[in-house]
Short mmCIF file of C-alpha atoms in Angstrom, two decimals:
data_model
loop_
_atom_site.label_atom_id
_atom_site.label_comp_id
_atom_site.label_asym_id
_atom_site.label_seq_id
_atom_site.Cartn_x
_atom_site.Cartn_y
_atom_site.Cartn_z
CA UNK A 1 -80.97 67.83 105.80
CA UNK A 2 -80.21 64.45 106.10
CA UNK A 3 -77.10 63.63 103.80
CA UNK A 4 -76.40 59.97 104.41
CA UNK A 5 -78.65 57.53 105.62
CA UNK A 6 -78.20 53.84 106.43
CA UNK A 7 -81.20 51.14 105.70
CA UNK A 8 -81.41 48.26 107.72
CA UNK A 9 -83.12 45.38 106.87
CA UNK A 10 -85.02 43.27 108.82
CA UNK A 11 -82.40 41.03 110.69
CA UNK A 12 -81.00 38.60 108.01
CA UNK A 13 -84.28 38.15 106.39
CA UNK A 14 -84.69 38.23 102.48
CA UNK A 15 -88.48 38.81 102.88
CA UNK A 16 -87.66 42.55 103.00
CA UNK A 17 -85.71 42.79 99.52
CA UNK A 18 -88.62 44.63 98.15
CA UNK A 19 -88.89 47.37 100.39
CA UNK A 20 -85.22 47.67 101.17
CA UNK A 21 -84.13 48.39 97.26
CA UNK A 22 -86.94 50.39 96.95
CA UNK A 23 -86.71 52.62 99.77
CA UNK A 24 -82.73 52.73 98.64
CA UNK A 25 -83.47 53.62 95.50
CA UNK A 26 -85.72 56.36 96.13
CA UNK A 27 -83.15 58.25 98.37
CA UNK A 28 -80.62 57.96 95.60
CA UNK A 29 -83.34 59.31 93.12
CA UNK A 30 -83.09 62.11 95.68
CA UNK A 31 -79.30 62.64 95.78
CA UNK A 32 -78.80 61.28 99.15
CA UNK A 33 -76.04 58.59 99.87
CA UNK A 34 -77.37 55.15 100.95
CA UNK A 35 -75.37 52.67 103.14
CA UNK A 36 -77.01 49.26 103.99
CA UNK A 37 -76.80 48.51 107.50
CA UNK A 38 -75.04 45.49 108.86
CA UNK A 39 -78.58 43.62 109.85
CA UNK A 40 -79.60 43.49 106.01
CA UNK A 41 -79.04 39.74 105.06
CA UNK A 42 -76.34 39.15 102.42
CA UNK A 43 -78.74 37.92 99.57
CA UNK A 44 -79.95 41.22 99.11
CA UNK A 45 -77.26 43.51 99.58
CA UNK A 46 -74.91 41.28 96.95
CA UNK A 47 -76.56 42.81 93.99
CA UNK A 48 -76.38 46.61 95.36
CA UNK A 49 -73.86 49.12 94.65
CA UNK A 50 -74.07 50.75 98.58
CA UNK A 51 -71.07 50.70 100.76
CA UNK A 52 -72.21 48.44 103.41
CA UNK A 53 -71.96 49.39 107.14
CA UNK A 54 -70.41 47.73 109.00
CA UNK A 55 -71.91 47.33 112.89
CA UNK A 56 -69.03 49.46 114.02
CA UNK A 57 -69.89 51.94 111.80
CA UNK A 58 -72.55 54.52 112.76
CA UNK A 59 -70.79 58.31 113.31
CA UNK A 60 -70.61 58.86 109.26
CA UNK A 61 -74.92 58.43 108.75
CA UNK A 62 -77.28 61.17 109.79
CA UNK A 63 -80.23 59.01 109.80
CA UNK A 64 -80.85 54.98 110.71
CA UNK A 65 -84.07 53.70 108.85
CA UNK A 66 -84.83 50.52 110.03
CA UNK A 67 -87.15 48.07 107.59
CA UNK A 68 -88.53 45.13 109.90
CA UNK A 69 -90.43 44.94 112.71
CA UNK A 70 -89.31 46.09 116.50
CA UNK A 71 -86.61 43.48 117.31
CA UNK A 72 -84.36 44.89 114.91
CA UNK A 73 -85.03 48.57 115.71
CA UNK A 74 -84.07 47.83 119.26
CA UNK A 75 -80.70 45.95 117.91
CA UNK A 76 -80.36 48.74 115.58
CA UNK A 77 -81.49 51.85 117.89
CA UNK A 78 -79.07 50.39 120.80
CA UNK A 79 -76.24 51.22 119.14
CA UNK A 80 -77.32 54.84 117.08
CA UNK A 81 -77.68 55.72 120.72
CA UNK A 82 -73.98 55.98 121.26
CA UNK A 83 -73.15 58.08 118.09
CA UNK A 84 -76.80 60.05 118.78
CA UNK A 85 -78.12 59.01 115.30
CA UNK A 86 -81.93 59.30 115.10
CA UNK A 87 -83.87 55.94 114.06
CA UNK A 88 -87.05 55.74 111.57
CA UNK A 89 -88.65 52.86 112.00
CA UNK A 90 -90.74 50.94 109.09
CA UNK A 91 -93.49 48.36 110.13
CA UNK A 92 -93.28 44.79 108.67
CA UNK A 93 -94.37 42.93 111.85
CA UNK A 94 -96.87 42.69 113.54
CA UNK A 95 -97.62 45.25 116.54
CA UNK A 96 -94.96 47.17 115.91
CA UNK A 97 -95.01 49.67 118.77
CA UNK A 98 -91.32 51.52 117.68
CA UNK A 99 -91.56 50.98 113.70
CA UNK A 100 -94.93 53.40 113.31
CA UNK A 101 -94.34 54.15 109.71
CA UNK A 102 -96.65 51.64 107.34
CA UNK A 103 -95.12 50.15 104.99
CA UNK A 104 -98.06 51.24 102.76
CA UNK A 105 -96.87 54.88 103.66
CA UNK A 106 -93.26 54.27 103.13
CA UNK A 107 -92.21 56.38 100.68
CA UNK A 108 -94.47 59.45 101.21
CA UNK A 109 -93.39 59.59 104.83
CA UNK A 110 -89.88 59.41 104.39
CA UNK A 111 -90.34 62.25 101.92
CA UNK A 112 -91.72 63.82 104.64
CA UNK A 113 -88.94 62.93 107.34
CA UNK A 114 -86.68 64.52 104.31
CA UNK A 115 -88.34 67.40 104.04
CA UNK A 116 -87.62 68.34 107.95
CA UNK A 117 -91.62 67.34 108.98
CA UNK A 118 -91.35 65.05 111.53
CA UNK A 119 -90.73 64.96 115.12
CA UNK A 120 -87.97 63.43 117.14
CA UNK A 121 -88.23 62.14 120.37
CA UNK A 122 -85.90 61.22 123.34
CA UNK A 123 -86.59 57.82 124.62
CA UNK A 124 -84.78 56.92 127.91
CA UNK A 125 -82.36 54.20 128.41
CA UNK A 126 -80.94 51.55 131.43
CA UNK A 127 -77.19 50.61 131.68
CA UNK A 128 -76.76 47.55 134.06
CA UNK A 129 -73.41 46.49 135.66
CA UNK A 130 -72.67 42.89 137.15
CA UNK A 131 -70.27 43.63 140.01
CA UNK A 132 -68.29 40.60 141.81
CA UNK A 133 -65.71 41.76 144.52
CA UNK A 134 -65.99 45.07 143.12
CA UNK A 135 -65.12 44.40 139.34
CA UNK A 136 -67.54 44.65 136.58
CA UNK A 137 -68.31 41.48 135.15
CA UNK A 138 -70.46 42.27 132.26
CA UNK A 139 -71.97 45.61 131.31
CA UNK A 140 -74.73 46.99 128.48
CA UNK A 141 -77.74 49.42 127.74
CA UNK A 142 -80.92 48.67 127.08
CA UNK A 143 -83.80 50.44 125.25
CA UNK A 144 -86.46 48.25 127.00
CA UNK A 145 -85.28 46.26 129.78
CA UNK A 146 -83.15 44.97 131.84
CA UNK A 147 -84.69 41.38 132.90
CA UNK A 148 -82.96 38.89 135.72
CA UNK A 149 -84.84 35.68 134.95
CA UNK A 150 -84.40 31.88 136.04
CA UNK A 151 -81.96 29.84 134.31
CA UNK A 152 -83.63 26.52 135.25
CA UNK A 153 -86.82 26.02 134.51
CA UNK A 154 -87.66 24.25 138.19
CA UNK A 155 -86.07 26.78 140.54
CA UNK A 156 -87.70 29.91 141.47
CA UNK A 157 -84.52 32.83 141.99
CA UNK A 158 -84.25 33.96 145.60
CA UNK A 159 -83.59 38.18 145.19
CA UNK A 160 -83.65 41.10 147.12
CA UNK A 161 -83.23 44.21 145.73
CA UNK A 162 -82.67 47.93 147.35
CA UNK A 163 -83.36 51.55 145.92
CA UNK A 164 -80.70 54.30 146.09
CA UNK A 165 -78.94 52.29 149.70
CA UNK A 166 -82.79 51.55 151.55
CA UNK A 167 -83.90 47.86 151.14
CA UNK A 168 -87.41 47.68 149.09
CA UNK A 169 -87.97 44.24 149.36
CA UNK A 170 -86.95 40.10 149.06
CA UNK A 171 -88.99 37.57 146.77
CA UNK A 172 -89.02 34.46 145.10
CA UNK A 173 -89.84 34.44 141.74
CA UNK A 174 -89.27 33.32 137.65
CA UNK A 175 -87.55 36.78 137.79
CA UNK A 176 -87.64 40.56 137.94
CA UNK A 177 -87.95 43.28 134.87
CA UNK A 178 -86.60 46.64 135.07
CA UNK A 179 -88.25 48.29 132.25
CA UNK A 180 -88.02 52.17 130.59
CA UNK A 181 -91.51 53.76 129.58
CA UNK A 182 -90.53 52.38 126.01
CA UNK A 183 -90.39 48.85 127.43
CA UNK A 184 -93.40 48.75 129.79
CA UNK A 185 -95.14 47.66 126.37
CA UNK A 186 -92.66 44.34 125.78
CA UNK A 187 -92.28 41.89 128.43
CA UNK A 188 -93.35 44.15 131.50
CA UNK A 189 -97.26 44.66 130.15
CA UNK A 190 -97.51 40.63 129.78
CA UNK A 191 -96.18 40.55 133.39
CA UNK A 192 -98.83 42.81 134.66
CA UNK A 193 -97.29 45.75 134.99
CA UNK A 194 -98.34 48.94 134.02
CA UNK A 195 -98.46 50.81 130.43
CA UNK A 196 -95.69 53.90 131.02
CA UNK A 197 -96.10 57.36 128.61
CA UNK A 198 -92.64 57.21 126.78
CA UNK A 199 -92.40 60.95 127.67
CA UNK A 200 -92.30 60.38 131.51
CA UNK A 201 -88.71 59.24 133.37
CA UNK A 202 -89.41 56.60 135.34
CA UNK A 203 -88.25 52.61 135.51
CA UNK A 204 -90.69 50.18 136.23
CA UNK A 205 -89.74 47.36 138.44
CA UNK A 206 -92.28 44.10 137.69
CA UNK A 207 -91.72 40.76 139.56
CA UNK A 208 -92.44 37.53 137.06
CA UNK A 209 -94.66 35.42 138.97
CA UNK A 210 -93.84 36.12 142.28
CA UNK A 211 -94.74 33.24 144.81
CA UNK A 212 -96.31 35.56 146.88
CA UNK A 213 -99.22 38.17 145.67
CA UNK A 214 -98.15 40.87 147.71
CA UNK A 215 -95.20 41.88 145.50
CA UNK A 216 -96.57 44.01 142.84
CA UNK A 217 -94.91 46.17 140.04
CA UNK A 218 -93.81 49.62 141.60
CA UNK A 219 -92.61 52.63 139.70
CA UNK A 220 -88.74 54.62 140.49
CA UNK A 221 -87.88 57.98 139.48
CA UNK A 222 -85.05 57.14 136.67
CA UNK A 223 -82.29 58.35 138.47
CA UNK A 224 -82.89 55.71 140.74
CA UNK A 225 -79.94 53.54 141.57
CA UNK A 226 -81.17 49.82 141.76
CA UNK A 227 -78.99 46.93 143.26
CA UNK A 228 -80.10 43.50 142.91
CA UNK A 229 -78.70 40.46 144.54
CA UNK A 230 -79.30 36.83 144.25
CA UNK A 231 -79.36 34.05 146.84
CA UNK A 232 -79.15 30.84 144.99
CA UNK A 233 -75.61 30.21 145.07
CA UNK A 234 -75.33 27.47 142.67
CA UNK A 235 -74.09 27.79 139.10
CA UNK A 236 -76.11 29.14 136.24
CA UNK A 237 -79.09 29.76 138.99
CA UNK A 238 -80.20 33.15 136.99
CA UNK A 239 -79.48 35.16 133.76
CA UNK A 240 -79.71 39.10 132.74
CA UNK A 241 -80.48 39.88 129.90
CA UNK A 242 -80.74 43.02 128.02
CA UNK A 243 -84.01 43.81 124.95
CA UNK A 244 -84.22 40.05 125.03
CA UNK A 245 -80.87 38.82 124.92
CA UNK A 246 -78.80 37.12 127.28
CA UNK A 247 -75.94 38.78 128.16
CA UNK A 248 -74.80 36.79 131.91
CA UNK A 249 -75.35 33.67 133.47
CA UNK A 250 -75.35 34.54 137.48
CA UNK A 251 -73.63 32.47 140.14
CA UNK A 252 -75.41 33.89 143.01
CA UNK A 253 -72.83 36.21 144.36
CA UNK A 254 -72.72 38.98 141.74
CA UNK A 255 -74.29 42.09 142.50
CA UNK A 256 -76.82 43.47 139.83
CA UNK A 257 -76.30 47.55 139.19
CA UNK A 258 -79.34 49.10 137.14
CA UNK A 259 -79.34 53.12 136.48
CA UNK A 260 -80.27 55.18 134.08
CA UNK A 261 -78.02 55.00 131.01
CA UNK A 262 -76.13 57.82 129.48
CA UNK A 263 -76.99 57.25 126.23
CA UNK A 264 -81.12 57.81 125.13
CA UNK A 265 -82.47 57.13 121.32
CA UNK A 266 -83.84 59.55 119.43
CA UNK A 267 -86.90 58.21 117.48
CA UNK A 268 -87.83 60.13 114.28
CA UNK A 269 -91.83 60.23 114.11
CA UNK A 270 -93.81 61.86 111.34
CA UNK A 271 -95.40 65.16 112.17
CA UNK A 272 -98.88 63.40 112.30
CA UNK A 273 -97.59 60.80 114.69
CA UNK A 274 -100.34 60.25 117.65
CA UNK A 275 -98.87 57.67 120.49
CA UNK A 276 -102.39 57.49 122.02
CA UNK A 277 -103.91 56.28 118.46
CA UNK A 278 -100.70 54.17 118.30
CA UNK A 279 -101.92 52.54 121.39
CA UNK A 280 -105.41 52.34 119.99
CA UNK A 281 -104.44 50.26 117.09
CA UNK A 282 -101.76 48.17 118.56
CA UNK A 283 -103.76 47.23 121.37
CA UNK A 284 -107.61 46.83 120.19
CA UNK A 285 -108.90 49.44 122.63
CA UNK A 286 -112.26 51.41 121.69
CA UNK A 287 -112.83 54.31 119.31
CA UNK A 288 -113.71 57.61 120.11
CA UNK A 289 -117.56 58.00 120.13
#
């Protein structure tokens, strides 16, 4: 039974105030305590009697509902991972390949959730470390990927990387995704690599634009360790970045550390959830004749 549950809005967007107050009032209808989460723009919470949660604050909810589209589930998800708080996800966007619940459905399905029908699912995360001289320069987790990409837009980024100690390869290219089964739907499908079952552990390595054709997306066992080095050596030459967000501009003498993260989400599906339909719809393929 799910005693507390935050609501997050749609990152600082008032478009949701609809669905967020009535989603928030239905769970108090039910007896459940409501907290708005710290993504839920300030015009809407003003008005609301919740306690609002602060982005800190995570351990005292049972369940994260998220009201948007994926960007804020990932924000969101990233950090329920550390307390191991299971995410809903409502869809406002457009694909919408982690927030699976209509909003047209909202209510019924959460009943459902509430009611203990639903399933939850473990999706796998990446932690990357940016070593120089042996201290950690910047470290975070990731839900979808991990990306190294080019800083300037006229210089391709010199890399090599190596697997668990044995060189794999060098390359120049706009940059190089490291992506969970969860993320080989984001940025690593428009790069051409492959579409990944979320229940398999594996991490997709996919080269942006490589200048040569030869290097081509391959796929690691997730306990692989991955080290990744660059050989620009001029200031600002590359970025990571982590779901989207820069986290490091690279020198050129930093080493890149990419392994499985300790932390996973757990994603709360109802029970008539079907990822292969999911895929259908998001992705225009053909019916069943």
């Amino acid at each position: 039974m799910f005693k507390t549950i935050g609501v997050f809005g749609k990152y600082q967007d008032t478009s949701v105030e609809k669905p967020v107050k009535l989603l928030t009032a239905h769970l108090e209808a039910k007896g459940i305590n409501v907290k708005l989460g710290h993504t839920t723009a300030e015009e809407i919470t003003r008005d609301l009697p919740q306690e609002i949660m602060h982005e800190s604050l995570t351990s005292d909810i049972d369940l994260a509902i998220v009201i948007g589209g994926d960007g804020t589930l990932l924000h969101v998800a990233r950090r329920m991972a550390e307390k191991n708080v299971p995410v809903a996800g409502i869809n406002l966007g457009t694909l919408g390949f982690l927030t699976d619940i209509p909003q047209s459905d909202m209510l019924s399905e959460i009943d459902q959730i509430i009611e203990g029908n639903y399933q939850l699912e473990n999706r796998i995360m990446l932690q990357v470390k940016v070593v120089r001289n042996g201290q950690v320069m910047y470290e975070d987790n990731a839900l979808n990927d991990i990306v190294i990409g080019r800083y300037a837009l006229e210089k391709l980024i010199k890399w090599q990387v190596q697997v668990n100690g044995q060189f794999v390869t060098s390359a120049r290219s706009d940059g190089v995704i490291l992506a969970t089964p969860t993320g080989s739907t984001a940025y690593a499908l428009s790069a051409g690599g492959a579409i990944v079952h979320p229940g398999t552990d594996v991490i997709s390595m996919v080269p942006v634009s490589p200048h040569t054709l030869s290097n081509r997306p391959i796929t690691l066992p997730a306990n692989s360790k991955v080290e990744l080095s660059i050989h620009n050596k001029t200031p600002n030459c590359a970025h990571v970045s982590t779901d989207g967000l820069i986290g490091y501009n690279l020198i050129g003498d930093e080493l890149v550390e990419i392994t499985r993260s300790p932390y996973s989400v757990k994603l709360v599906h109802t029970e008539n959830y079907n990822y292969f339909a999911m895929l259908r719809a998001k992705l225009g393929w053909g019916s069943e004749r």
